[in-house]
Coordinates of C-alpha atoms in Angstrom, one line a residue:
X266 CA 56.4 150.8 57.8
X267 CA 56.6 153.6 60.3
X268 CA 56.2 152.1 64.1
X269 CA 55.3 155.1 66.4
X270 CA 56.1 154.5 70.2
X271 CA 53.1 156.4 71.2
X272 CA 50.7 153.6 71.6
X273 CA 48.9 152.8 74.5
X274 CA 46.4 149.5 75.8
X275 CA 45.5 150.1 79.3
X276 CA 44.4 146.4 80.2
X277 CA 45.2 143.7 78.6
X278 CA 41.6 142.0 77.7
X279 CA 41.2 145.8 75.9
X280 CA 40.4 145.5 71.9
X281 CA 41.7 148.9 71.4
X282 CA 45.0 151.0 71.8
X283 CA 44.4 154.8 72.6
X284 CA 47.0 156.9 70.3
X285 CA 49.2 159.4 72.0
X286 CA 49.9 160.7 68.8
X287 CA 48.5 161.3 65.4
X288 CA 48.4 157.5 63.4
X289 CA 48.2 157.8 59.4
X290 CA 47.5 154.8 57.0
X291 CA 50.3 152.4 56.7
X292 CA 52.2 153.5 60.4
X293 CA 52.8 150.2 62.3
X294 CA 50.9 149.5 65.4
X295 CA 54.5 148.8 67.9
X296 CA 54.6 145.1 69.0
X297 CA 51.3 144.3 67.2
X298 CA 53.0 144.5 63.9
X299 CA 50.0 145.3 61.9
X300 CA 49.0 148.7 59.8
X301 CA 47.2 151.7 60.6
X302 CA 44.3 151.8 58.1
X303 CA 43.0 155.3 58.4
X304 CA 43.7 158.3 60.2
X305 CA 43.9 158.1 63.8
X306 CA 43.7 161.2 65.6
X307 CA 45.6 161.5 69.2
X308 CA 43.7 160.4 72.2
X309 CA 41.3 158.3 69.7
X310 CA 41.1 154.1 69.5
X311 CA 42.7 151.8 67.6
X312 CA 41.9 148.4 66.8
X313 CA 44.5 146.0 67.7
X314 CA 42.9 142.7 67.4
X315 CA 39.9 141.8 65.1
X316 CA 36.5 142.8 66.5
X317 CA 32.8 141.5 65.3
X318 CA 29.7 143.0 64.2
X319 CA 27.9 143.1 68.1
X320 CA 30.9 142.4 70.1
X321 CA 31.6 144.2 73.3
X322 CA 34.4 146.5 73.0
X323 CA 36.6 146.9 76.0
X324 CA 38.6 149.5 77.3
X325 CA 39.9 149.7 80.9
X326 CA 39.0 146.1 80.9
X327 CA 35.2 147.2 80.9
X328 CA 32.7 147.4 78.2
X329 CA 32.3 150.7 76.6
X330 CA 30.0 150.0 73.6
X331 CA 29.3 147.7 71.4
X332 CA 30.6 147.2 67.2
X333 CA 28.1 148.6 64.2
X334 CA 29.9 146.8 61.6
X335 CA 33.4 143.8 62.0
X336 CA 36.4 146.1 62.5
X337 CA 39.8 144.8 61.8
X338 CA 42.8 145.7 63.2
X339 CA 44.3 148.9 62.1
X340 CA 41.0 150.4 62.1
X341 CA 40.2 153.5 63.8
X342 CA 37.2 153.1 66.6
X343 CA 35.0 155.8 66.8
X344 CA 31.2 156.8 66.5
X345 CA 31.1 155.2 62.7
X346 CA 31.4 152.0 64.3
X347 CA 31.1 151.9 67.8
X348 CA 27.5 152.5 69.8
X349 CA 26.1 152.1 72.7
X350 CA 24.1 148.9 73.8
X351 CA 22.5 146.4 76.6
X352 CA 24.8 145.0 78.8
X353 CA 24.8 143.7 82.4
X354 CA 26.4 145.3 85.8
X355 CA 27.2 143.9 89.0
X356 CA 26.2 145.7 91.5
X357 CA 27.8 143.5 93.8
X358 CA 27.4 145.9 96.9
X359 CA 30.5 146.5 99.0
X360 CA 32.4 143.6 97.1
X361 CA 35.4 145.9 96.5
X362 CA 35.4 147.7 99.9
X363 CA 38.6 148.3 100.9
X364 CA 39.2 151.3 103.6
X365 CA 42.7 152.8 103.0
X366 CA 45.5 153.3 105.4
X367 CA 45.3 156.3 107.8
X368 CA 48.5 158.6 107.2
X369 CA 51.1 158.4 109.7
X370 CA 51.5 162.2 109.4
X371 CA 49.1 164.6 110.0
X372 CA 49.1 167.8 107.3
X373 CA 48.1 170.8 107.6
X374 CA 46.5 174.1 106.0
X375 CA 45.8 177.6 107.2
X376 CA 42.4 178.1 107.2
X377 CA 39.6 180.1 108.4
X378 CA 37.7 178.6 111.1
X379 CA 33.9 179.3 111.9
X380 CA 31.8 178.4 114.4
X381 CA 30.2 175.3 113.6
X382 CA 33.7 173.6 113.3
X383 CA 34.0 173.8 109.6
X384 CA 37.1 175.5 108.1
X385 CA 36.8 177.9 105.3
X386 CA 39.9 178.3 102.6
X387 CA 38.3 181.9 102.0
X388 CA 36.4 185.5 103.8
X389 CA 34.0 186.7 101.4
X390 CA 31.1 188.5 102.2
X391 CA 28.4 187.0 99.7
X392 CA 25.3 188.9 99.1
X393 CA 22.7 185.7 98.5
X394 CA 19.3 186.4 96.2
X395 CA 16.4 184.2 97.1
X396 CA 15.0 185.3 93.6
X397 CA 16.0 186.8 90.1
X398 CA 14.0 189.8 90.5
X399 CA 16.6 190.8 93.5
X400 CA 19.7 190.2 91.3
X401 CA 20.5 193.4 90.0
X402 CA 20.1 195.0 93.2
X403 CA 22.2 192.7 94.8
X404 CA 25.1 193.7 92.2
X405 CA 24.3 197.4 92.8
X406 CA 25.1 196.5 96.4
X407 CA 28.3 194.7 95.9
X408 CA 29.5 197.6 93.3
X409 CA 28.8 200.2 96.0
X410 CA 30.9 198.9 98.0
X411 CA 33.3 198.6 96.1
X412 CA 33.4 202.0 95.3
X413 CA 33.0 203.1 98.7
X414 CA 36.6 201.7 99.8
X415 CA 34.7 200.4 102.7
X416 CA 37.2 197.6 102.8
X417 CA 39.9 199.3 102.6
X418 CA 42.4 197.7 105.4
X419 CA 40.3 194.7 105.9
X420 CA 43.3 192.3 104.8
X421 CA 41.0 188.9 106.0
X422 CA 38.5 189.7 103.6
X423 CA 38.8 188.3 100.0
X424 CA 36.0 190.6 98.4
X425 CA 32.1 190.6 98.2
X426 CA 30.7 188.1 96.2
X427 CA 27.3 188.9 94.2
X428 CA 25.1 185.3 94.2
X429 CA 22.3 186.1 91.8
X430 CA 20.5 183.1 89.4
X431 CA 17.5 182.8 87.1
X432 CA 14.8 181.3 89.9
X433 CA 13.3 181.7 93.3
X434 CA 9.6 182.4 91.7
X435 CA 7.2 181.0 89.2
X436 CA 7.0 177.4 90.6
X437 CA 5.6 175.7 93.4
X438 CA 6.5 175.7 97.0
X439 CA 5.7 171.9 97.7
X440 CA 7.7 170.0 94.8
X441 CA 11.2 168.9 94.4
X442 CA 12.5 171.8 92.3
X443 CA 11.7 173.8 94.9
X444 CA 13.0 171.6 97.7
X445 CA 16.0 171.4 95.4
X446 CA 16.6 175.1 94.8
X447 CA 16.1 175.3 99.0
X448 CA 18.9 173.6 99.7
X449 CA 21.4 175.3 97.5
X450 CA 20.6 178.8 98.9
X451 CA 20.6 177.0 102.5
X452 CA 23.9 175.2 101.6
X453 CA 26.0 178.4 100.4
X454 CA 24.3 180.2 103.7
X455 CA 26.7 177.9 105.8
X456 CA 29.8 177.4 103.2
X457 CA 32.6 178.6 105.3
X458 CA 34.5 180.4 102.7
X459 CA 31.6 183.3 103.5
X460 CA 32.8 185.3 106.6
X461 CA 29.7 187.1 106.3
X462 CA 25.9 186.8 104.5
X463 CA 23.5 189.6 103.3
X464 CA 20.3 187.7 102.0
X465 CA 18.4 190.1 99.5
X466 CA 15.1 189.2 98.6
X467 CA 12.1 191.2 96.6
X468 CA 9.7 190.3 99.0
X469 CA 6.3 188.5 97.0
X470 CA 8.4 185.4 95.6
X471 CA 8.0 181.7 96.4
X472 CA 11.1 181.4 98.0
X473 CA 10.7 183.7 100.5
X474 CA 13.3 184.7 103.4
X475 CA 11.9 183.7 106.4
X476 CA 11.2 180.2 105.4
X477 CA 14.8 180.1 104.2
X478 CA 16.6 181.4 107.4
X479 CA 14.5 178.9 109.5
X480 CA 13.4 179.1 112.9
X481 CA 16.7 178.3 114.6
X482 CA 18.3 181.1 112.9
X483 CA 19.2 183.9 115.1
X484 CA 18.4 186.8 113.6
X485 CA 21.5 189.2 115.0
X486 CA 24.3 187.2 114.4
X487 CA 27.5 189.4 113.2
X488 CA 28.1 187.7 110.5
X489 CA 24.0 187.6 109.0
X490 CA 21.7 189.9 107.6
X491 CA 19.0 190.2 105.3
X492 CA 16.5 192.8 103.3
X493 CA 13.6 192.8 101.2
X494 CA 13.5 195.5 98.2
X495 CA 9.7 195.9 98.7
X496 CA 9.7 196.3 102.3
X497 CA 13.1 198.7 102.6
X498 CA 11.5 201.2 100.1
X499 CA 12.8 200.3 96.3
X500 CA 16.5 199.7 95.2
X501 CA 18.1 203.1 95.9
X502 CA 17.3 202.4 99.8
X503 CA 18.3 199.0 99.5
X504 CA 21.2 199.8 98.3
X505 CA 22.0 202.6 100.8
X506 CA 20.8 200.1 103.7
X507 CA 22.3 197.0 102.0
X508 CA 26.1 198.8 102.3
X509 CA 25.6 200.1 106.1
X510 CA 24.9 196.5 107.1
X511 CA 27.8 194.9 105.0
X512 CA 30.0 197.4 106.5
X513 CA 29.1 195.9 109.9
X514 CA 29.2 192.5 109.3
X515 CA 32.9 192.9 106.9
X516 CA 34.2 194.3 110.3
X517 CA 33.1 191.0 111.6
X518 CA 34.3 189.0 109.3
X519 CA 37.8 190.9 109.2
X520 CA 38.2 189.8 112.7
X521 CA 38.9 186.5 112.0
X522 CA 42.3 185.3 110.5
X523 CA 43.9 182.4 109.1
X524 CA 45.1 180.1 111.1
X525 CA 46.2 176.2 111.6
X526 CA 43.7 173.2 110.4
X527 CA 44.4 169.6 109.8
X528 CA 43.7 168.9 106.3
X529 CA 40.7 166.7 107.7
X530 CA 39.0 169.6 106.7
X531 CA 38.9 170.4 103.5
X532 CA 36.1 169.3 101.0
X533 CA 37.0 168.6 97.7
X534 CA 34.7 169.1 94.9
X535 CA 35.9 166.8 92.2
X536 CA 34.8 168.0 88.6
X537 CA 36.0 167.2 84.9
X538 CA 34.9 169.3 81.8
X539 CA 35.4 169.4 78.4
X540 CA 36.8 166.1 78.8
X541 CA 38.9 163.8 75.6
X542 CA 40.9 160.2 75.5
X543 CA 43.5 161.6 78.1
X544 CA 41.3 162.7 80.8
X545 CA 40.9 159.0 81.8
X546 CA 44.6 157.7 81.1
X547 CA 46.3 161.3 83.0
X548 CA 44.7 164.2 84.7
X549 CA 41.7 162.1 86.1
X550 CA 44.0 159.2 87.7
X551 CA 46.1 161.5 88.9
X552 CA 43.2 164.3 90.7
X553 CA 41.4 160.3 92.3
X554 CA 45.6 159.8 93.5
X555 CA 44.9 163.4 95.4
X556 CA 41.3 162.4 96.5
X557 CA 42.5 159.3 98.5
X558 CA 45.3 161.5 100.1
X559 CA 42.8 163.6 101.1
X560 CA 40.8 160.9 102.2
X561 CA 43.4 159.0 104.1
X562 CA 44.0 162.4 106.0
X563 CA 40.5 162.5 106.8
X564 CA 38.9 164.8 104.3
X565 CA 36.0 164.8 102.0
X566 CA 36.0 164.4 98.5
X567 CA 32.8 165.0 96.5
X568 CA 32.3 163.2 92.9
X569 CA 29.3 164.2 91.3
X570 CA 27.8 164.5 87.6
X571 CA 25.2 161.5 87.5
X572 CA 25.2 161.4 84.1
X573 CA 28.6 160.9 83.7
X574 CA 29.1 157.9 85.9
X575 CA 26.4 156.1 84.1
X576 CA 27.6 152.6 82.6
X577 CA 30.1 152.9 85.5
X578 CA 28.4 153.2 88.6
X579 CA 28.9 149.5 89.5
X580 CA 32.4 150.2 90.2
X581 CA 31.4 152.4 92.7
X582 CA 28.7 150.1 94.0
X583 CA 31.1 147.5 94.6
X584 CA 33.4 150.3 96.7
X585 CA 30.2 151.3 99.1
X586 CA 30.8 150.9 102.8
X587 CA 26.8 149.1 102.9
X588 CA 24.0 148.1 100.6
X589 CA 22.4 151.2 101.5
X590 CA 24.8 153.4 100.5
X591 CA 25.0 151.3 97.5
X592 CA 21.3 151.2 96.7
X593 CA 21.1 154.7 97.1
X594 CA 23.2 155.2 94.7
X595 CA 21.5 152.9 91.9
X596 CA 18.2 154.3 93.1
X597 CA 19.6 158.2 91.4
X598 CA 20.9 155.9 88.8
X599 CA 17.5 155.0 88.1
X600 CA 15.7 158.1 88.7
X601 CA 17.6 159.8 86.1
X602 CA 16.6 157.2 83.5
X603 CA 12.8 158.0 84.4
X604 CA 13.8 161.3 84.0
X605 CA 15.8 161.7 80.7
X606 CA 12.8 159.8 79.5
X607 CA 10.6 162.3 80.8
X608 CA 12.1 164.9 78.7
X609 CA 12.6 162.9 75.5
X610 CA 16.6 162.6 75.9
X611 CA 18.2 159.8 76.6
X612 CA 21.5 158.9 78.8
X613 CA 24.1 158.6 76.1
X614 CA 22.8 162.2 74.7
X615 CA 26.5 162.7 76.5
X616 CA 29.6 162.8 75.3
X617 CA 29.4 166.2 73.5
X618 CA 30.2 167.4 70.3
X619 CA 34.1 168.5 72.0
X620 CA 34.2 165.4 73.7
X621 CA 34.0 163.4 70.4
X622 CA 36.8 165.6 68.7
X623 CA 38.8 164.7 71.9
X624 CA 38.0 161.1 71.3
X625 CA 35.4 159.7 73.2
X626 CA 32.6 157.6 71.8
X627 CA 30.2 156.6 74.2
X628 CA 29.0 157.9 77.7
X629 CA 30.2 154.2 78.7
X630 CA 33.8 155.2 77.7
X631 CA 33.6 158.8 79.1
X632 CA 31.9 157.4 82.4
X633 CA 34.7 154.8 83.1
X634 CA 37.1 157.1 82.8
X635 CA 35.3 159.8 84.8
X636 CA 34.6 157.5 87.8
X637 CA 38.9 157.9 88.2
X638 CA 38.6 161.1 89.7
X639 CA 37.0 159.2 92.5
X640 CA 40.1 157.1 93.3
X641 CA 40.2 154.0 95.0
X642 CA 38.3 155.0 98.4
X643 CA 35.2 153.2 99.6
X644 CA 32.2 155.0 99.1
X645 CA 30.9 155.9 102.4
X646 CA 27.6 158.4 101.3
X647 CA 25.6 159.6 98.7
X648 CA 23.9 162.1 99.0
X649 CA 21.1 164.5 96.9
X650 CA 22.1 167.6 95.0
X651 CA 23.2 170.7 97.4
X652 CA 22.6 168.1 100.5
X653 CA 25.3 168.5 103.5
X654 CA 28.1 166.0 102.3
X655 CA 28.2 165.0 106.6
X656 CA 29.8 162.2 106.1
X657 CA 34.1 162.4 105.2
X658 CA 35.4 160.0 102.6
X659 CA 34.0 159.7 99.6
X660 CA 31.1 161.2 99.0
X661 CA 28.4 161.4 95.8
X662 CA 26.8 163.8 95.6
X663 CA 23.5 163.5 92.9
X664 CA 23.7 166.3 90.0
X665 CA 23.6 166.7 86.0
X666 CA 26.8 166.6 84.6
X667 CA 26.5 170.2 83.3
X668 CA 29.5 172.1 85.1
X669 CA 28.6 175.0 86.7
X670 CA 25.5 173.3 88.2
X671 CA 27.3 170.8 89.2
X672 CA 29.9 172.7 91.2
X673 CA 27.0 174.7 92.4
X674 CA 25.6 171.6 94.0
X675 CA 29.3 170.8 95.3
X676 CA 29.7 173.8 96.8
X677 CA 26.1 174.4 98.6
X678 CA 26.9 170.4 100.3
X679 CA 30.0 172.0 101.7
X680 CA 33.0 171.8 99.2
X681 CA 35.6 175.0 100.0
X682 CA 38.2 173.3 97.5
X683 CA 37.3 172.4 93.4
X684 CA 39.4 170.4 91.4
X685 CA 38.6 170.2 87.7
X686 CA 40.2 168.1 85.0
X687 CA 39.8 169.2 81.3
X688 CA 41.2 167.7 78.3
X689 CA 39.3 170.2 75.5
X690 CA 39.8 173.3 77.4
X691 CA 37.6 175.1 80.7
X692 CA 37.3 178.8 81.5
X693 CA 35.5 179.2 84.5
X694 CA 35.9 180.0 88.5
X695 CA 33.3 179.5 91.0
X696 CA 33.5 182.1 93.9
X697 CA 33.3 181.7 96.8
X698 CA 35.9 178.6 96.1
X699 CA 38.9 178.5 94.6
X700 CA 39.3 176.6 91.4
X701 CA 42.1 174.2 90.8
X702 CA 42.2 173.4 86.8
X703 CA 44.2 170.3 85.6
X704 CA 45.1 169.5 82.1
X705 CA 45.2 166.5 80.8
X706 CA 47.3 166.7 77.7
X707 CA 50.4 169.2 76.8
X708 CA 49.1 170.9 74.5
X709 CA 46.3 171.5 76.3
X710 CA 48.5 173.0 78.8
X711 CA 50.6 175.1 76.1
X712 CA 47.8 176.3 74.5
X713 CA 46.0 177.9 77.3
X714 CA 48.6 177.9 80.1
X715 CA 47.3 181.0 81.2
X716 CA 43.7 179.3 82.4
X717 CA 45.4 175.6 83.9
X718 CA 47.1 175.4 87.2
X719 CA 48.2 171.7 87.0
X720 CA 50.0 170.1 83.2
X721 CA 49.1 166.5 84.0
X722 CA 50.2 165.2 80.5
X723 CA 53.5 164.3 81.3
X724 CA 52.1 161.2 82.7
X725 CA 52.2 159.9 79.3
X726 CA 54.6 162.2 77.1
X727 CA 57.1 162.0 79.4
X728 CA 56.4 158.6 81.8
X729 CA 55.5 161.2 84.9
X730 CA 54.0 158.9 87.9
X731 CA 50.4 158.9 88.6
X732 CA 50.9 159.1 92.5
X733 CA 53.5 161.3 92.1
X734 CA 51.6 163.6 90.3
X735 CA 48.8 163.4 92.8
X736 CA 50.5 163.7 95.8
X737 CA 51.6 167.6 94.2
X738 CA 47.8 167.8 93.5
X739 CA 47.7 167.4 97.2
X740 CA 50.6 169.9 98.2
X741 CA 48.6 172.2 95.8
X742 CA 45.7 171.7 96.9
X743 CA 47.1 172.7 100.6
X744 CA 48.7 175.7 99.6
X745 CA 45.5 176.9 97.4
X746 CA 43.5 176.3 100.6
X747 CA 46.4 178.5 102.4
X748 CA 45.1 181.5 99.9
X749 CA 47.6 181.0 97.3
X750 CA 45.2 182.0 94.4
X751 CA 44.6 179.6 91.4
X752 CA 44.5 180.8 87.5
X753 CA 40.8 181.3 87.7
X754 CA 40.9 183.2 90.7
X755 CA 43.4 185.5 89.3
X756 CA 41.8 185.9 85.6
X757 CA 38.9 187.1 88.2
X758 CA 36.1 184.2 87.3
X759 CA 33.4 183.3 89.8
X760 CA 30.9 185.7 88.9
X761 CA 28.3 184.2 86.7
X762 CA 29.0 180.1 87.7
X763 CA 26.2 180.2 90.4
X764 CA 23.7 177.7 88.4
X765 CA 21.2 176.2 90.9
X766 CA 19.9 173.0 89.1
X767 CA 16.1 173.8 87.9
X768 CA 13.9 170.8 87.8
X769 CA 10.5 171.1 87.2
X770 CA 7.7 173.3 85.8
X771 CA 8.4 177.3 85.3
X772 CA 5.0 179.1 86.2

């Protein structure tokens, strides 16, 4: 019988082998000198050892479902025969805390810096809606400026950046989907990769602009402005007005140029999409190699998507700094099972359809691997959705695992640098920060080469290191924050990712 080499157990209590290539009925399974009993699709499990009706299954060493029916060995593992089930976790707060060596050489990025001492890896000017009723206006406002060639000679500045969603009104002002939305328009108010704001509000909505400015916001800063549509006289005004004050605060912005920051200031957002049986064997290994760089250098690197560290948040439990930061973390863990409840879902309604093709079973499976962007740091925060990631390390930051609202979250606590692994395939950008995409398979990376920055397959089709491959993450990630544009940025995405998370009743 056939005996393909591409065959791989990645610990050795694991029950299953993932395929790096296609298996068919009566191929040999390498050293375990059995046969393949049924098609086995790349990235997908095998069996390599008998399994029982109710068993645990293991993969990475941890459990990731449990077996529908006996398997034997040779069988292919998949959602026929493997489903999700009770098991326990230990928590074990702090158990596996181990703070990682301090580089002994500092790097460095050019950056923009702003006043509060954060650094921004862009200059837009972003013209921010409190409300969907101001959206279009707030387009009209970026398109007549482009037209007018106002920016013409303003090297520093990237572009203007249109911020519209689909809230701001028909809900309360006391509850926590408004407190939620609050903080994401607050949070991309401050992001530093906006040399400039023009907040554009309609004027009767629940999310109005004074409340969101503050009281210690002074009103005449360069780089700040704001107008409501009712109160400036309708949308051609607004318009006209809207332009005259971007044109003063661009020549603000323009003012300021790149120049030298440690790399202690980046934020990383760290996001995977359209993920399959790769992601958590190449590209996601590789981007948590890059996050504890970072995070040896003194960065920040956010991990997010609740939903998708579920059935593996113990192994960030056991990497918190304290049992706060640990409970805090189990406390989300908890709220979202109240709330998937709530809303008649429940939390292995994830992998998707795309993930399942790719080969992942159970949101056990897809959270274990998931959790590897996050590296080995300890976990020093967590934090709610669109909250100030204050603390550097590695952060959590509290979101759905849908992408763009999780980036949206990311980007509002502070992240001017995404990272996002994809195994199926992802076409998106998030303006006003650049997008790094990494594959995690090569024909992934053939197939749309045009849309991934990063091919981080190699790692298994061709024995590529894992830190290796992180540390050019790193030197990529560097140069991006430099202004080297990405694939997204350059395809021109960014447009139409702004998704604040909506929780709660629409009025």
């Amino acid at each position: 019988m056939h005996t393909p080499s591409t065959l791989i157990r990645l610990h050795e209590k694991d029950q299953v082998a993932v395929a790096l290539d296609t298996l068919r009925p009566g191929d040999g399974l390498g050293q375990y000198r059995i046969p393949v009993l049924s098609r086995v699709a790349a990235g997908h499990k095998v069996a390599v050892v008998p399994i029982a009706a109710g068993e645990g299954v293991l993969k990475y060493g941890q459990i990731i479902g449990f077996a529908r029916s006996d398997i034997a060995p040779g069988d292919h593992v998949h959602v026929h025969n493997l489903g999700m089930g009770d098991h326990n976790r230990d928590y074990a707060f702090g158990l596996d805390c181990r703070p990682l060596p301090p580089v002994r050489e500092t790097a460095e990025f050019m950056g923009y810096h702003r006043s509060d001492g954060s650094v921004g890896t862009r200059n837009y000017l972003g013209i921010l809606t409190t409300v969907n009723c101001a959206g279009s206006v707030a387009r009209f406002i970026g398109e007549a400026v482009n037209r007018s060639g106002l920016l013409g000679g303003m090297h520093n500045i990237d572009g203007v950046v249109p911020i519209v969603h689909g809230t701001g009104c028909g809900m309360s002002d006391r509850n926590e989907g408004y407190a939620t939305l609050f903080r994401t328009l607050s949070g991309y108010v401050r992001n530093p990769n906006f040399g400039g704001i023009l907040l554009v509000g309609l004027g009767c909505e629940v999310m109005q602009i004074h409340n969101l400015i503050g009281p210690d916001r002074r009103w005449d800063d360069p780089n700040f402005g704001f107008l409501n549509i009712q109160q400036t006289g309708g949308t051609q005004r607004t318009v006209e007005q809207g332009v005259e004050m971007l044109g003063e605060i661009a020549r603000f912005a323009n003012g300021i140029e790149r120049k030298p920051a440690p790399a202690s200031r980046l934020v990383l957002g760290l996001q995977c999409g359209g993920s399959d049986g790769y992601s958590g064997i190449t590209a996601n290994p590789a981007l948590g190699a890059a996050a504890d760089l970072l995070v040896r250098h003194g960065g920040t690197a956010i991990l997010s998507e609740t939903p998708e560290i579920y059935g593996a948040e113990h192994l960030l439990t056991r990497r918190a700094v304290n049992a706060d930061v640990g409970g805090s973390l189990v406390e989300r863990i908890r709220w979202w099972e109240e709330y998937t409840s709530r809303n008649e879902c429940e939390m292995d309604n994830n992998p998707t359809p795309g993930n399942k093709r790719g080969g992942l079973t159970t949101i056990l499976e897809k959270s274990l691997g998931a959790v590897a962007k996050g590296g080995t740091a300890p976990l020093s925060a967590v934090c709610k959705y669109a909250e100030k990631a204050e603390a550097p390390g590695l952060v959590f930051m509290d979101s759905p695992g849908y992408d763009p609202c999780s980036v949206t979250g990311q980007i509002a606590s502070g992240a001017n640098l995404v990272a996002f692994t994809t195994g199926r395939g992802s076409v998106s950008g998030y303006m006003p920060t650049p997008c790094i995409k990494l594959a995690s398979n090569d024909s992934l990376f053939t197939r749309m080469g045009d849309d991934m920055d990063v091919n981080c397959g190699d790692i298994v089709s061709r024995g590529a290191d894992v830190a290796k491959k992180g540390k050019d993450i790193f030197d990529l990630l560097l140069r991006v924050g430099s202004g080297e544009p990405t694939r997204s940025e350059s395809l021109g995405f960014g447009g139409t990712e702004f998704v604040p998370w909506q929780i709660g009743a629409v009025m």
